[in-house]
Amino acid sequence: MAPRVRFAPSPTGYLHVGGARTALFNWLFARHTGGTLILRIEDTDFERSSEEMVEGILEGMRWLGLNWDEGPFYQSKRLPLYKETAAKILAAGHAYYCFCTKDELEQRRAAATAAGRPPMYDRRCRQIPREEAERRLAAGETAALRFAVPEGGSTSFDDAVFGKVEFANSEIEDFVLLRSDGIPTYHLSVVADDVDMRLTHIIRGADHISNTPKQVLQYRALGAALPIFAHVPLILGPDKTRLSKRHGATSVISYKQMGIVPEAFRNFLALLGWTPGQLKDANGKDREIFGSDELIQLFSLGGISKSNSVFDNDKLAWFNTEYIRAYPSEQLLPLIQEEWAKVGFTPTRSEQEITHAIDLLKPRARNLIDFATAFRAYFGDSFEVDPTAREKFLSGQVPELLRELGSRYAAATEFSEASAEALLRAFAEEKGLKAGALINGSRVALTGQGVAPSLFAVMLALGQERVVRRLSQIQ
RNA sequence: GGCGCUAUCGUCUAGGGGUUAGGACGUGAGAUUCUCAAUCUUAAAACCCGGGUUCGAUUCCCGGUAGCGCUACCA
């Protein structure tokens, strides 16, 4: 039977890094096994869910290139299923009505905590006879429906990542299935949907481990077959606490905004908490760069690690530069064009010149934004000269000499890397100067930057006309 | 507090009863002198602690400690 898995985000926030990795693992697993990935929006918390967040989540998934096969299904539109499922559990004798109000429960919880007792529900409504409950309901009283957890014994499951995990039933609360307003809680809706959607594997964050026995109990009550659970350890911030806003960017989309290439982000995320094992490259080093096809081919639940991992921005930056370098410039161009559009920049060069410049710049790019900021001079004629670079390389006589050098280039009949270099070196010698001073000055005059590829390669990428103009006009 | 899970360089990780404990990112040093955010070379850097089992534990077992998660009519 082909596996069926799901990614089930709650639209109470954007798609964050942890959710994205869960989505990625589900996607890799589905693609690897030829299974089906279902997208399900868990929006039963009407207070906190929003349509806008749903769109944000979909945008994040699209950016990462994670497509799904079924859905998106919205839990808010599947309420009848949950009521029906709850009725089944009730009919099977595994649930009861609870007339305690939220306030009462809160008070009792506070009292229990103060007295040093565990703040679990005391099961008092479990004693209410069914007929009495029905009568009170008919009389207009509202009640929540709670699951009746077995008194003794334990509930366990075999996790694909963690192995056997067991909980004493005495530790499991009689949790609420249906709130008093008839809206299901998460505990019920997940199980109802996971059963209804015939899911075979549940791949989700390890923060759900403690919830799992509650779900296992419901599967049993429903007489449904248990799926395979695979809990994925959490992603932490540099201070080893759970990754959150205070660690900086946690939204996937913010990485797009930072000029990260989606494939680089995906590669980075895949290797956070998962490893294909030892795979050596030609130099005998462990491989880390994997394209999506390779990731799909290599992925397995067994490679997921059990311990939490820290999100390392430096490593992500490294993946990003690796991908930018490896991409053919034609493939990079559309991504760069987005950056240009963002800052309202329009290139004034031919497409061929642009791809050539991209190739030249790739090794020095840190992110896609560089192509719209630091590298502007290669694609158009309006650019700023970096003040630090000016101070360092355009001091004293240099600008004047560069203007003179410009007129020499204007008079040149040949313009190749070799001839451009020969001309400059001859000029430097003529003036009794080190070529380096002129080279560095020219670099700043031509690119506005103190850092750039080899100067004569830059000259060729710019063309004779621009070289002449920029050198002649430098102040 | 209770319950659950986890524990190899700063970080991501490989490995596994006997290894110089491997790689990557980052960091330090050097080279290149046409800049560096490119490239090359190079260095430092880890098995949480204590007991057991064993000829031998970083690896297996137990305990401790620490971290994380859960502890809602949130998901």
mmCIF file of C-alpha atoms (C1' of nucleotides) in Angstrom, chain A residues 10 42 44-45 48 100 162 179-180 186 240 273 275 278 285-286 288 307-308 310 325 364 366 443 450-452 455-456, chain B residues 1-7 11-14 22-26 34-39 68-70 72-75:
data_model
loop_
_atom_site.group_PDB
_atom_site.id
_atom_site.type_symbol
_atom_site.label_atom_id
_atom_site.label_comp_id
_atom_site.label_asym_id
_atom_site.label_seq_id
_atom_site.Cartn_x
_atom_site.Cartn_y
_atom_site.Cartn_z
ATOM 1 C CA SER A 10 -2.275 25.575 12.079
ATOM 2 C CA GLU A 42 -5.933 22.843 11.234
ATOM 3 C CA THR A 44 -10.378 24.753 14.580
ATOM 4 C CA ASP A 45 -9.087 27.520 16.811
ATOM 5 C CA ARG A 48 -6.388 32.618 16.343
ATOM 6 C CA CYS A 100 -17.724 21.452 34.567
ATOM 7 C CA PHE A 162 12.411 7.109 18.964
ATOM 8 C CA ARG A 179 -15.832 21.590 23.486
ATOM 9 C CA SER A 180 -19.103 22.655 24.967
ATOM 10 C CA TYR A 186 -7.161 19.188 18.287
ATOM 11 C CA LYS A 240 19.393 26.074 22.619
ATOM 12 C CA GLY A 273 18.031 16.550 12.017
ATOM 13 C CA THR A 275 21.456 12.520 7.573
ATOM 14 C CA GLN A 278 28.244 8.552 5.193
ATOM 15 C CA LYS A 285 34.743 14.141 2.368
ATOM 16 C CA ASP A 286 31.164 13.656 3.516
ATOM 17 C CA GLU A 288 26.354 17.790 1.995
ATOM 18 C CA SER A 307 18.236 14.980 19.385
ATOM 19 C CA ASN A 308 17.232 18.563 18.781
ATOM 20 C CA VAL A 310 20.387 24.299 16.482
ATOM 21 C CA ARG A 325 27.855 29.360 -7.664
ATOM 22 C CA ARG A 364 31.659 36.471 -4.735
ATOM 23 C CA ARG A 366 26.661 36.085 -0.662
ATOM 24 C CA ARG A 443 38.296 48.666 -9.748
ATOM 25 C CA GLY A 450 36.532 47.630 -3.189
ATOM 26 C CA VAL A 451 35.867 43.976 -3.847
ATOM 27 C CA ALA A 452 35.380 42.563 -7.304
ATOM 28 C CA LEU A 455 39.978 43.741 -12.895
ATOM 29 C CA PHE A 456 40.613 42.894 -16.516
ATOM 30 C "C1'" G B 1 6.620 19.730 40.467
ATOM 31 C "C1'" G B 2 4.894 15.250 37.395
ATOM 32 C "C1'" C B 3 5.496 12.548 32.866
ATOM 33 C "C1'" G B 4 8.212 11.778 28.327
ATOM 34 C "C1'" C B 5 12.471 12.314 25.242
ATOM 35 C "C1'" U B 6 17.608 13.434 24.359
ATOM 36 C "C1'" A B 7 23.089 13.824 25.271
ATOM 37 C "C1'" U B 11 27.258 24.493 15.485
ATOM 38 C "C1'" C B 12 25.395 20.430 11.932
ATOM 39 C "C1'" U B 13 26.892 15.520 12.073
ATOM 40 C "C1'" A B 14 29.722 10.385 10.848
ATOM 41 C "C1'" G B 22 36.108 11.266 10.432
ATOM 42 C "C1'" G B 23 33.690 15.343 7.573
ATOM 43 C "C1'" A B 24 31.251 20.162 7.058
ATOM 44 C "C1'" C B 25 30.141 25.312 8.832
ATOM 45 C "C1'" G B 26 32.342 28.872 11.732
ATOM 46 C "C1'" C B 34 44.891 42.793 -8.338
ATOM 47 C "C1'" U B 35 40.995 43.965 -3.982
ATOM 48 C "C1'" C B 36 38.482 39.825 -0.957
ATOM 49 C "C1'" A B 37 33.357 38.521 0.941
ATOM 50 C "C1'" A B 38 37.336 34.665 -4.203
ATOM 51 C "C1'" U B 39 41.164 30.728 -4.138
ATOM 52 C "C1'" C B 68 14.177 20.163 25.498
ATOM 53 C "C1'" G B 69 8.930 18.802 25.096
ATOM 54 C "C1'" C B 70 4.052 18.032 27.234
ATOM 55 C "C1'" A B 72 -5.710 23.951 28.274
ATOM 56 C "C1'" C B 73 -12.982 23.319 26.445
ATOM 57 C "C1'" C B 74 -4.534 25.971 21.819
ATOM 58 C "C1'" A B 75 -2.729 23.361 17.855
#
